[in-house]
């Protein structure tokens, strides 16, 4: 989809919020393999209006112009990618967390049957 300048800017902002939200929920629920998020406003080596997600040796580059008006789909895409690339067997629940994200905890339990 070819987005106008304003539309692309706001799509980028929404995508940054979406991706950071997923990563934050992971970090609040689990202590485990590192997940890094960078975006072009802070990292000039990235293409303009892009977001990079890293998990282990894997890398996902998101171009928000491809996701204009599809925030729920972007959320599902990034979450599925992370669930595929983060080794949840190497993670453990964060002690004394106020509230655990159910998606991450369900995925952790599925990856670690018998662990609590």
PDB file of N, CA and C in Angstrom, residues 6 39 55 75 77 82 106:
ATOM      1  N   UNK A   6       1.872  11.821   5.866  1.00  0.00           N
ATOM      2  CA  UNK A   6       1.252  11.841   7.192  1.00  0.00           C
ATOM      3  C   UNK A   6       0.757  10.459   7.595  1.00  0.00           C
ATOM      4  N   UNK A  39      13.983   1.298  16.170  1.00  0.00           N
ATOM      5  CA  UNK A  39      13.247   1.893  15.057  1.00  0.00           C
ATOM      6  C   UNK A  39      14.051   3.028  14.449  1.00  0.00           C
ATOM      7  N   UNK A  55      15.568 -11.355  17.998  1.00  0.00           N
ATOM      8  CA  UNK A  55      15.467 -12.406  19.011  1.00  0.00           C
ATOM      9  C   UNK A  55      16.523 -13.437  18.644  1.00  0.00           C
ATOM     10  N   UNK A  75       0.010  -6.840  15.066  1.00  0.00           N
ATOM     11  CA  UNK A  75       0.170  -7.395  16.410  1.00  0.00           C
ATOM     12  C   UNK A  75       0.288  -8.919  16.341  1.00  0.00           C
ATOM     13  N   UNK A  77       1.117 -10.768  13.755  1.00  0.00           N
ATOM     14  CA  UNK A  77       2.313 -11.139  12.991  1.00  0.00           C
ATOM     15  C   UNK A  77       3.561 -11.078  13.870  1.00  0.00           C
ATOM     16  N   UNK A  82       7.742 -13.677  17.190  1.00  0.00           N
ATOM     17  CA  UNK A  82       8.491 -13.803  18.444  1.00  0.00           C
ATOM     18  C   UNK A  82       8.302 -15.183  19.069  1.00  0.00           C
ATOM     19  N   UNK A 106       0.920 -18.630  28.678  1.00  0.00           N
ATOM     20  CA  UNK A 106       0.405 -19.840  28.030  1.00  0.00           C
ATOM     21  C   UNK A 106       1.479 -20.432  27.118  1.00  0.00           C
TER      22      UNK A 106
END
